[in-house]
mmCIF file of C-alpha atoms in Angstrom:
data_model
loop_
_atom_site.group_PDB
_atom_site.id
_atom_site.type_symbol
_atom_site.label_atom_id
_atom_site.label_comp_id
_atom_site.label_asym_id
_atom_site.label_seq_id
_atom_site.Cartn_x
_atom_site.Cartn_y
_atom_site.Cartn_z
ATOM 1 C CA MET A 1 101.315 90.570 113.527
ATOM 2 C CA LYS A 2 97.494 90.964 113.243
ATOM 3 C CA ILE A 3 96.411 92.687 110.093
ATOM 4 C CA LEU A 4 92.888 93.825 109.103
ATOM 5 C CA LEU A 5 92.287 94.271 105.385
ATOM 6 C CA THR A 6 89.382 96.444 104.394
ATOM 7 C CA GLY A 7 88.170 95.499 100.956
ATOM 8 C CA GLY A 8 90.237 92.369 101.481
ATOM 9 C CA ALA A 9 87.998 90.079 99.321
ATOM 10 C CA GLY A 10 88.847 92.123 96.244
ATOM 11 C CA TYR A 11 91.537 91.596 93.666
ATOM 12 C CA ILE A 12 94.540 93.144 95.375
ATOM 13 C CA GLY A 13 93.216 92.480 98.878
ATOM 14 C CA SER A 14 92.876 88.676 98.403
ATOM 15 C CA HIS A 15 96.378 88.351 96.952
ATOM 16 C CA THR A 16 97.759 90.452 99.852
ATOM 17 C CA ALA A 17 95.971 88.164 102.335
ATOM 18 C CA VAL A 18 97.903 85.270 100.780
ATOM 19 C CA ALA A 19 101.215 87.115 100.994
ATOM 20 C CA LEU A 20 100.601 88.080 104.608
ATOM 21 C CA LEU A 21 99.755 84.539 105.652
ATOM 22 C CA GLU A 22 102.725 83.100 103.859
ATOM 23 C CA ALA A 23 104.930 85.637 105.630
ATOM 24 C CA GLY A 24 103.669 84.291 108.950
ATOM 25 C CA HIS A 25 101.178 86.998 109.821
ATOM 26 C CA ASP A 26 97.535 86.813 110.848
ATOM 27 C CA ALA A 27 94.811 88.204 108.567
ATOM 28 C CA ALA A 28 91.172 89.282 108.858
ATOM 29 C CA VAL A 29 89.091 90.702 106.050
ATOM 30 C CA VAL A 30 86.148 93.232 105.982
ATOM 31 C CA ASP A 31 84.273 93.535 102.711
ATOM 32 C CA ASN A 32 80.781 94.344 101.464
ATOM 33 C CA TYR A 33 81.247 92.406 98.184
ATOM 34 C CA SER A 34 80.248 95.377 95.989
ATOM 35 C CA ASN A 35 82.921 94.332 93.490
ATOM 36 C CA SER A 36 84.338 91.181 95.074
ATOM 37 C CA SER A 37 83.448 87.703 96.287
ATOM 38 C CA PRO A 38 83.854 85.769 99.533
ATOM 39 C CA GLU A 39 84.994 82.911 97.304
ATOM 40 C CA ALA A 40 88.271 84.745 96.866
ATOM 41 C CA VAL A 41 88.891 84.589 100.568
ATOM 42 C CA ARG A 42 87.947 80.887 100.766
ATOM 43 C CA ARG A 43 90.412 80.170 97.924
ATOM 44 C CA ALA A 44 93.145 82.241 99.650
ATOM 45 C CA GLU A 45 92.675 79.984 102.654
ATOM 46 C CA GLN A 46 93.030 76.927 100.446
ATOM 47 C CA ILE A 47 96.246 78.277 98.909
ATOM 48 C CA THR A 48 97.824 78.945 102.343
ATOM 49 C CA GLY A 49 96.196 76.267 104.469
ATOM 50 C CA LYS A 50 95.408 79.034 107.030
ATOM 51 C CA GLU A 51 92.216 80.676 108.295
ATOM 52 C CA ILE A 52 91.167 84.220 107.396
ATOM 53 C CA ARG A 53 88.495 85.775 109.629
ATOM 54 C CA LEU A 54 85.872 87.272 107.320
ATOM 55 C CA TYR A 55 83.401 90.090 108.181
ATOM 56 C CA GLU A 56 80.714 91.264 105.776
ATOM 57 C CA ALA A 57 80.339 95.025 106.391
ATOM 58 C CA ASP A 58 80.488 98.437 104.723
ATOM 59 C CA VAL A 59 83.601 100.259 105.967
ATOM 60 C CA ALA A 60 81.557 103.500 105.967
ATOM 61 C CA ASP A 61 79.283 101.988 108.686
ATOM 62 C CA LYS A 62 80.920 103.350 111.792
ATOM 63 C CA ASN A 63 78.997 101.306 114.360
ATOM 64 C CA ARG A 64 79.772 98.048 112.564
ATOM 65 C CA MET A 65 83.415 98.965 112.103
ATOM 66 C CA MET A 66 83.783 99.799 115.778
ATOM 67 C CA GLU A 67 82.443 96.293 116.623
ATOM 68 C CA ILE A 68 84.793 94.656 114.221
ATOM 69 C CA LEU A 69 87.858 96.644 115.268
ATOM 70 C CA ARG A 70 87.140 96.109 118.979
ATOM 71 C CA SER A 71 86.996 92.340 118.264
ATOM 72 C CA GLU A 72 90.219 92.321 116.251
ATOM 73 C CA MET A 73 92.392 95.178 117.667
ATOM 74 C CA PRO A 74 94.788 94.749 114.771
ATOM 75 C CA ASP A 75 98.410 95.850 114.830
ATOM 76 C CA CYS A 76 97.915 97.357 111.388
ATOM 77 C CA ILE A 77 95.083 98.127 108.969
ATOM 78 C CA ILE A 78 95.541 97.884 105.207
ATOM 79 C CA HIS A 79 92.874 100.026 103.677
ATOM 80 C CA PHE A 80 91.842 98.758 100.173
ATOM 81 C CA ALA A 81 88.083 99.432 100.313
ATOM 82 C CA GLY A 82 86.927 101.730 97.568
ATOM 83 C CA LEU A 83 85.725 102.045 93.996
ATOM 84 C CA LYS A 84 88.600 101.998 91.587
ATOM 85 C CA ALA A 85 87.748 102.451 87.887
ATOM 86 C CA VAL A 86 88.955 105.589 86.117
ATOM 87 C CA GLY A 87 86.394 105.601 83.310
ATOM 88 C CA GLU A 88 83.484 104.756 85.612
ATOM 89 C CA SER A 89 84.489 107.572 88.010
ATOM 90 C CA VAL A 90 84.011 110.098 85.190
ATOM 91 C CA ALA A 91 80.428 108.815 84.666
ATOM 92 C CA LYS A 92 79.716 108.443 88.407
ATOM 93 C CA PRO A 93 81.706 111.139 90.238
ATOM 94 C CA VAL A 94 79.366 111.628 93.235
ATOM 95 C CA GLU A 95 79.299 107.870 93.912
ATOM 96 C CA TYR A 96 83.100 107.744 93.885
ATOM 97 C CA TYR A 97 83.522 110.766 96.179
ATOM 98 C CA ARG A 98 80.895 109.514 98.629
ATOM 99 C CA ASN A 99 82.108 105.955 98.842
ATOM 100 C CA ASN A 100 85.892 106.414 98.804
ATOM 101 C CA ILE A 101 86.121 109.411 101.117
ATOM 102 C CA ASP A 102 83.515 108.197 103.605
ATOM 103 C CA THR A 103 85.211 104.914 104.143
ATOM 104 C CA THR A 104 88.509 106.583 104.978
ATOM 105 C CA LEU A 105 86.924 109.229 107.283
ATOM 106 C CA THR A 106 85.015 106.486 109.140
ATOM 107 C CA LEU A 107 88.094 104.264 109.519
ATOM 108 C CA ILE A 108 90.374 107.070 110.857
ATOM 109 C CA GLU A 109 87.663 108.069 113.383
ATOM 110 C CA CYS A 110 87.366 104.502 114.582
ATOM 111 C CA MET A 111 91.117 104.139 114.891
ATOM 112 C CA LYS A 112 91.423 107.279 117.039
ATOM 113 C CA GLU A 113 88.635 106.196 119.390
ATOM 114 C CA LEU A 114 90.266 102.801 119.845
ATOM 115 C CA GLY A 115 93.837 103.876 120.071
ATOM 116 C CA LEU A 116 94.871 102.072 116.820
ATOM 117 C CA SER A 117 97.784 103.801 115.137
ATOM 118 C CA ASN A 118 99.093 101.930 112.077
ATOM 119 C CA ILE A 119 97.468 102.180 108.625
ATOM 120 C CA VAL A 120 98.685 101.330 105.107
ATOM 121 C CA PHE A 121 96.652 103.039 102.404
ATOM 122 C CA SER A 122 95.917 101.769 98.918
ATOM 123 C CA SER A 123 96.694 104.918 96.864
ATOM 124 C CA SER A 124 97.419 105.372 93.132
ATOM 125 C CA ALA A 125 99.915 106.894 90.713
ATOM 126 C CA THR A 126 96.917 108.929 89.339
ATOM 127 C CA VAL A 127 97.720 111.492 92.042
ATOM 128 C CA TYR A 128 100.808 112.633 89.983
ATOM 129 C CA GLY A 129 98.398 114.113 87.417
ATOM 130 C CA GLU A 130 99.389 115.196 83.905
ATOM 131 C CA ASP A 131 102.069 117.822 84.625
ATOM 132 C CA ASN A 132 104.759 115.588 86.221
ATOM 133 C CA ILE A 133 106.995 113.746 83.786
ATOM 134 C CA PRO A 134 107.659 110.029 84.337
ATOM 135 C CA PRO A 135 109.335 108.256 85.876
ATOM 136 C CA PHE A 136 107.436 109.566 88.874
ATOM 137 C CA THR A 137 109.212 109.950 92.164
ATOM 138 C CA GLU A 138 107.635 110.388 95.613
ATOM 139 C CA ASN A 139 109.074 113.831 96.067
ATOM 140 C CA MET A 140 107.185 115.227 93.103
ATOM 141 C CA PRO A 141 104.209 117.401 93.970
ATOM 142 C CA LYS A 142 100.808 115.845 93.584
ATOM 143 C CA GLY A 143 99.334 117.061 90.373
ATOM 144 C CA VAL A 144 95.983 118.017 88.947
ATOM 145 C CA CYS A 145 94.122 114.739 88.539
ATOM 146 C CA THR A 146 92.307 113.926 85.334
ATOM 147 C CA ASN A 147 89.407 111.989 86.778
ATOM 148 C CA PRO A 148 87.286 111.710 90.067
ATOM 149 C CA TYR A 149 88.906 108.412 90.998
ATOM 150 C CA GLY A 150 92.272 110.123 91.086
ATOM 151 C CA TRP A 151 90.955 113.048 93.075
ATOM 152 C CA THR A 152 89.505 110.678 95.678
ATOM 153 C CA LYS A 153 92.935 109.178 96.136
ATOM 154 C CA TRP A 154 94.467 112.627 96.272
ATOM 155 C CA MET A 155 92.058 113.705 98.960
ATOM 156 C CA GLN A 156 92.349 110.486 100.945
ATOM 157 C CA GLU A 157 96.129 110.907 101.064
ATOM 158 C CA GLN A 158 95.610 114.444 102.357
ATOM 159 C CA ILE A 159 93.078 113.311 105.000
ATOM 160 C CA LEU A 160 95.418 110.632 106.290
ATOM 161 C CA THR A 161 98.477 112.950 106.323
ATOM 162 C CA ASP A 162 96.478 115.639 108.135
ATOM 163 C CA ALA A 163 95.309 113.009 110.658
ATOM 164 C CA TRP A 164 98.911 111.965 111.349
ATOM 165 C CA PHE A 165 99.989 115.612 111.805
ATOM 166 C CA ALA A 166 97.151 116.193 114.324
ATOM 167 C CA SER A 167 98.026 112.973 116.167
ATOM 168 C CA GLU A 168 101.648 114.084 116.547
ATOM 169 C CA LYS A 169 100.526 117.410 118.022
ATOM 170 C CA GLU A 170 98.076 115.624 120.368
ATOM 171 C CA VAL A 171 100.823 113.307 121.614
ATOM 172 C CA ILE A 172 103.168 116.260 122.289
ATOM 173 C CA SER A 173 100.394 118.139 124.119
ATOM 174 C CA TRP A 174 99.519 115.090 126.253
ATOM 175 C CA ALA A 175 103.089 114.555 127.193
ATOM 176 C CA LYS A 176 103.550 118.141 128.284
ATOM 177 C CA ALA A 177 100.330 117.882 130.371
ATOM 178 C CA HIS A 178 101.725 114.775 132.104
ATOM 179 C CA ASP A 179 105.230 116.121 132.779
ATOM 180 C CA GLY A 180 106.688 114.360 129.772
ATOM 181 C CA ASP A 181 105.085 110.996 130.519
ATOM 182 C CA ALA A 182 103.207 110.190 127.357
ATOM 183 C CA ALA A 183 102.179 106.802 128.838
ATOM 184 C CA ALA A 184 100.228 108.429 131.718
ATOM 185 C CA SER A 185 96.468 107.825 132.009
ATOM 186 C CA ASP A 186 93.844 110.531 132.072
ATOM 187 C CA SER A 187 90.575 109.559 133.664
ATOM 188 C CA GLY A 188 90.180 106.468 131.530
ATOM 189 C CA ARG A 189 90.554 108.254 128.217
ATOM 190 C CA VAL A 190 92.378 106.447 125.384
ATOM 191 C CA ARG A 191 95.912 107.708 125.415
ATOM 192 C CA PRO A 192 96.665 109.449 122.109
ATOM 193 C CA ARG A 193 99.170 107.731 119.852
ATOM 194 C CA GLU A 194 100.995 109.152 116.886
ATOM 195 C CA LEU A 195 99.849 107.598 113.663
ATOM 196 C CA SER A 196 101.993 105.619 111.235
ATOM 197 C CA VAL A 197 100.542 106.371 107.829
ATOM 198 C CA VAL A 198 102.095 104.544 104.824
ATOM 199 C CA LEU A 199 100.719 105.677 101.442
ATOM 200 C CA LEU A 200 101.323 103.197 98.698
ATOM 201 C CA ARG A 201 101.032 104.630 95.189
ATOM 202 C CA TYR A 202 100.223 101.720 92.868
ATOM 203 C CA PHE A 203 100.877 101.792 89.201
ATOM 204 C CA ASN A 204 98.868 99.202 87.184
ATOM 205 C CA PRO A 205 98.232 95.861 89.031
ATOM 206 C CA VAL A 206 97.811 92.933 86.731
ATOM 207 C CA GLY A 207 98.278 89.130 86.723
ATOM 208 C CA ALA A 208 97.067 86.568 89.193
ATOM 209 C CA HIS A 209 98.365 84.156 91.798
ATOM 210 C CA GLU A 210 100.571 81.488 90.169
ATOM 211 C CA SER A 211 98.221 78.772 91.309
ATOM 212 C CA GLY A 212 95.413 80.168 89.067
ATOM 213 C CA MET A 213 93.021 79.912 92.051
ATOM 214 C CA ILE A 214 92.529 83.623 92.534
ATOM 215 C CA GLY A 215 92.642 86.519 90.137
ATOM 216 C CA GLU A 216 90.890 89.672 88.890
ATOM 217 C CA ASP A 217 87.141 89.184 88.519
ATOM 218 C CA PRO A 218 85.331 92.497 87.964
ATOM 219 C CA GLN A 219 81.591 92.651 87.894
ATOM 220 C CA GLY A 220 80.034 93.491 84.551
ATOM 221 C CA ILE A 221 82.126 94.951 81.746
ATOM 222 C CA PRO A 222 85.747 95.334 82.901
ATOM 223 C CA ASN A 223 87.061 98.845 83.253
ATOM 224 C CA ASN A 224 90.740 97.836 83.287
ATOM 225 C CA LEU A 225 92.869 96.500 80.413
ATOM 226 C CA MET A 226 94.065 93.119 81.601
ATOM 227 C CA PRO A 227 90.703 91.560 82.609
ATOM 228 C CA TYR A 228 89.254 92.749 79.312
ATOM 229 C CA ILE A 229 92.096 91.198 77.328
ATOM 230 C CA SER A 230 91.655 87.999 79.388
ATOM 231 C CA GLN A 231 87.928 87.788 78.730
ATOM 232 C CA VAL A 232 88.430 88.368 75.005
ATOM 233 C CA ALA A 233 91.112 85.636 74.972
ATOM 234 C CA VAL A 234 88.838 83.149 76.795
ATOM 235 C CA GLY A 235 85.849 83.925 74.508
ATOM 236 C CA ARG A 236 83.617 85.852 76.947
ATOM 237 C CA ARG A 237 83.863 89.015 74.835
ATOM 238 C CA ASP A 238 84.238 89.523 71.062
ATOM 239 C CA HIS A 239 87.073 92.066 71.023
ATOM 240 C CA LEU A 240 88.992 94.643 72.982
ATOM 241 C CA THR A 241 88.626 98.346 72.174
ATOM 242 C CA VAL A 242 91.945 100.203 72.451
ATOM 243 C CA PHE A 243 91.217 103.770 73.541
ATOM 244 C CA GLY A 244 93.267 105.868 71.098
ATOM 245 C CA ASP A 245 96.226 105.169 68.865
ATOM 246 C CA ASP A 246 97.211 108.820 68.313
ATOM 247 C CA TYR A 247 99.235 109.407 71.452
ATOM 248 C CA ASP A 248 102.867 110.555 71.232
ATOM 249 C CA THR A 249 104.278 107.110 71.923
ATOM 250 C CA PRO A 250 106.103 104.589 69.675
ATOM 251 C CA ASP A 251 102.863 102.732 68.688
ATOM 252 C CA GLY A 252 100.359 105.538 69.454
ATOM 253 C CA THR A 253 98.839 103.890 72.523
ATOM 254 C CA CYS A 254 99.188 104.774 76.194
ATOM 255 C CA ARG A 255 102.075 103.426 78.236
ATOM 256 C CA ARG A 256 101.782 102.129 81.741
ATOM 257 C CA ASP A 257 103.848 100.438 84.455
ATOM 258 C CA TYR A 258 102.183 97.065 84.770
ATOM 259 C CA ILE A 259 103.072 95.358 88.036
ATOM 260 C CA HIS A 260 102.332 91.765 88.954
ATOM 261 C CA VAL A 261 99.663 91.626 91.680
ATOM 262 C CA MET A 262 101.814 89.284 93.820
ATOM 263 C CA ASP A 263 104.772 91.750 93.680
ATOM 264 C CA LEU A 264 102.255 94.386 94.800
ATOM 265 C CA ALA A 265 100.944 92.085 97.553
ATOM 266 C CA GLU A 266 104.472 91.460 98.808
ATOM 267 C CA GLY A 267 105.021 95.249 98.921
ATOM 268 C CA HIS A 268 102.058 95.539 101.313
ATOM 269 C CA VAL A 269 103.646 92.955 103.606
ATOM 270 C CA LYS A 270 106.785 95.069 103.756
ATOM 271 C CA ALA A 271 104.770 98.225 104.353
ATOM 272 C CA ALA A 272 102.750 96.702 107.152
ATOM 273 C CA GLU A 273 105.903 95.526 108.880
ATOM 274 C CA TYR A 274 107.500 98.894 108.388
ATOM 275 C CA SER A 275 104.473 100.608 110.027
ATOM 276 C CA LEU A 276 105.206 99.071 113.360
ATOM 277 C CA GLU A 277 108.555 100.766 113.659
ATOM 278 C CA HIS A 278 107.606 104.021 111.889
ATOM 279 C CA ARG A 279 105.746 107.172 112.993
ATOM 280 C CA GLY A 280 104.708 109.835 110.525
ATOM 281 C CA ALA A 281 103.288 109.824 106.948
ATOM 282 C CA GLU A 282 105.395 108.179 104.290
ATOM 283 C CA VAL A 283 104.790 107.705 100.567
ATOM 284 C CA PHE A 284 106.106 104.790 98.452
ATOM 285 C CA ASN A 285 105.690 104.009 94.790
ATOM 286 C CA LEU A 286 105.021 100.358 93.959
ATOM 287 C CA GLY A 287 105.874 99.740 90.309
ATOM 288 C CA THR A 288 108.492 98.161 88.080
ATOM 289 C CA GLY A 289 109.900 101.244 86.354
ATOM 290 C CA ASN A 290 109.379 99.609 82.938
ATOM 291 C CA PRO A 291 106.551 101.035 80.821
ATOM 292 C CA TYR A 292 104.615 98.938 78.311
ATOM 293 C CA SER A 293 102.056 100.163 75.814
ATOM 294 C CA VAL A 294 98.527 98.840 75.443
ATOM 295 C CA LEU A 295 99.512 97.057 72.249
ATOM 296 C CA ASP A 296 102.600 95.550 73.934
ATOM 297 C CA MET A 297 100.245 93.991 76.463
ATOM 298 C CA VAL A 298 97.871 92.704 73.797
ATOM 299 C CA LYS A 299 100.747 90.979 71.970
ATOM 300 C CA ALA A 300 102.273 89.581 75.102
ATOM 301 C CA PHE A 301 98.977 88.088 76.174
ATOM 302 C CA GLY A 302 98.491 86.537 72.770
ATOM 303 C CA ASP A 303 101.853 84.909 73.186
ATOM 304 C CA ALA A 304 100.810 83.537 76.622
ATOM 305 C CA CYS A 305 97.442 82.157 75.536
ATOM 306 C CA GLY A 306 98.634 80.876 72.169
ATOM 307 C CA HIS A 307 96.440 82.880 69.863
ATOM 308 C CA PRO A 308 96.035 86.546 68.888
ATOM 309 C CA VAL A 309 93.741 88.718 71.005
ATOM 310 C CA LYS A 310 91.213 90.498 68.761
ATOM 311 C CA TYR A 311 91.109 94.226 69.141
ATOM 312 C CA GLU A 312 89.836 97.424 67.445
ATOM 313 C CA ILE A 313 90.990 101.019 67.777
ATOM 314 C CA GLY A 314 88.489 103.440 69.360
ATOM 315 C CA PRO A 315 88.574 107.087 70.373
ATOM 316 C CA ARG A 316 90.507 108.244 73.409
ATOM 317 C CA ARG A 317 88.842 107.664 76.771
ATOM 318 C CA ALA A 318 88.108 110.580 79.127
ATOM 319 C CA GLY A 319 90.487 110.703 82.108
ATOM 320 C CA ASP A 320 93.376 108.743 80.602
ATOM 321 C CA VAL A 321 96.894 110.123 80.656
ATOM 322 C CA GLN A 322 99.419 109.225 77.989
ATOM 323 C CA ASP A 323 102.343 107.982 80.124
ATOM 324 C CA SER A 324 102.742 106.682 83.686
ATOM 325 C CA TRP A 325 105.499 104.708 85.242
ATOM 326 C CA ALA A 326 107.398 104.580 88.480
ATOM 327 C CA ASN A 327 110.708 105.191 90.030
ATOM 328 C CA ALA A 328 110.533 102.688 92.947
ATOM 329 C CA ASP A 329 113.998 103.226 94.328
ATOM 330 C CA LYS A 330 112.647 104.463 97.663
ATOM 331 C CA ALA A 331 110.692 101.245 98.319
ATOM 332 C CA LYS A 332 113.803 99.234 97.580
ATOM 333 C CA GLU A 333 116.008 101.339 99.883
ATOM 334 C CA ILE A 334 113.641 101.652 102.865
ATOM 335 C CA LEU A 335 111.232 98.684 102.574
ATOM 336 C CA GLY A 336 113.604 96.228 100.975
ATOM 337 C CA TRP A 337 111.040 95.638 98.286
ATOM 338 C CA GLU A 338 111.282 95.518 94.449
ATOM 339 C CA ALA A 339 109.189 93.961 91.740
ATOM 340 C CA LYS A 340 110.563 90.571 90.569
ATOM 341 C CA ARG A 341 108.074 89.390 87.971
ATOM 342 C CA GLY A 342 107.981 90.587 84.356
ATOM 343 C CA ILE A 343 105.462 90.817 81.571
ATOM 344 C CA ALA A 344 105.811 87.098 80.663
ATOM 345 C CA GLU A 345 104.846 86.029 84.210
ATOM 346 C CA ILE A 346 102.064 88.545 84.321
ATOM 347 C CA CYS A 347 100.404 87.244 81.162
ATOM 348 C CA ARG A 348 101.112 83.550 82.011
ATOM 349 C CA ASP A 349 99.471 83.816 85.415
ATOM 350 C CA ALA A 350 96.547 85.995 84.247
ATOM 351 C CA TRP A 351 95.797 83.418 81.510
ATOM 352 C CA LYS A 352 96.069 80.476 83.986
ATOM 353 C CA TRP A 353 93.481 82.227 86.155
ATOM 354 C CA GLN A 354 91.132 83.188 83.305
ATOM 355 C CA SER A 355 91.345 79.889 81.385
ATOM 356 C CA GLY A 356 90.719 77.911 84.535
ATOM 357 C CA ASN A 357 87.946 80.226 85.678
ATOM 358 C CA PRO A 358 86.283 81.536 82.492
ATOM 359 C CA ASN A 359 83.361 82.956 84.465
ATOM 360 C CA GLY A 360 85.478 84.157 87.377
ATOM 361 C CA TYR A 361 84.141 83.205 90.797
ATOM 362 C CA ASP A 362 80.705 82.472 89.312
ATOM 363 C CA ARG A 363 78.898 84.855 91.750
#
């Protein structure tokens, strides 16, 4: 199966490229390197011993994306491209709405024009909002998001679901116009195809490939917990600021469902394979179902690296919710996927990556 990964040079994308190649699939990557590095793709090739076709492009550039998609004509697109930091989105809401929504609109327009029908979307548990009570299940209503990043994911899910619904109606109309023969041609037009939209709601991706060759390497000051802990542990930063210790949790800090990035990557392989036999819009949670607090993670990382991670308590951060963890039974039942790696493996692999690459990919 040929898979195109938008944003595939990023953290989750590069690990998913490895998982796809190891599963026997073919991978191509499109990325503009706004928060990623082509070195990650090169190292993914080293890990697997296989080639990844790499295109430098902005996914919001329709002319360029049409060129790339015509060249590749992938069986499935996995759409990672987008800005992803909760705190930064509060400070830069317009940038987040413009970037994240434009890339999805452009991609779905290109797919329609070229007759491509399978897409797996990188969504987020933030769409559950504050009102739903964890563990979150896919049949819960989407909630009121607490930050612009979450709203972009909420909106992109809606755009893709609406696009599927319209594609279904178009296929039905086409078939009626051709006496039930949906395969008939119509003056050279691209025959409409019903979309397969798979929406993957991530919880908190962490860790690195077990080789230590690829991992999370954010530009500037990290916005997420694990790379900040890693950089403190390796000496790049003086200390971690824990945002709030007055939440209604056992140790006062927020609790999250931290999932190893390779478990997440393997979930994408299953989702892409599922997309070939599926029509419609389907949602899956990808998480472990086991919440850990911020201080749990700080302690576990200290155990992995062999020394305590220095931290200080600060005020709560805008946009954070207290608790978030998954019920991932649906992914296990339908996709045959479940998380296999725990907090010890997460911290071990993250430390192997960071200690072996103290300055990341050295952009």
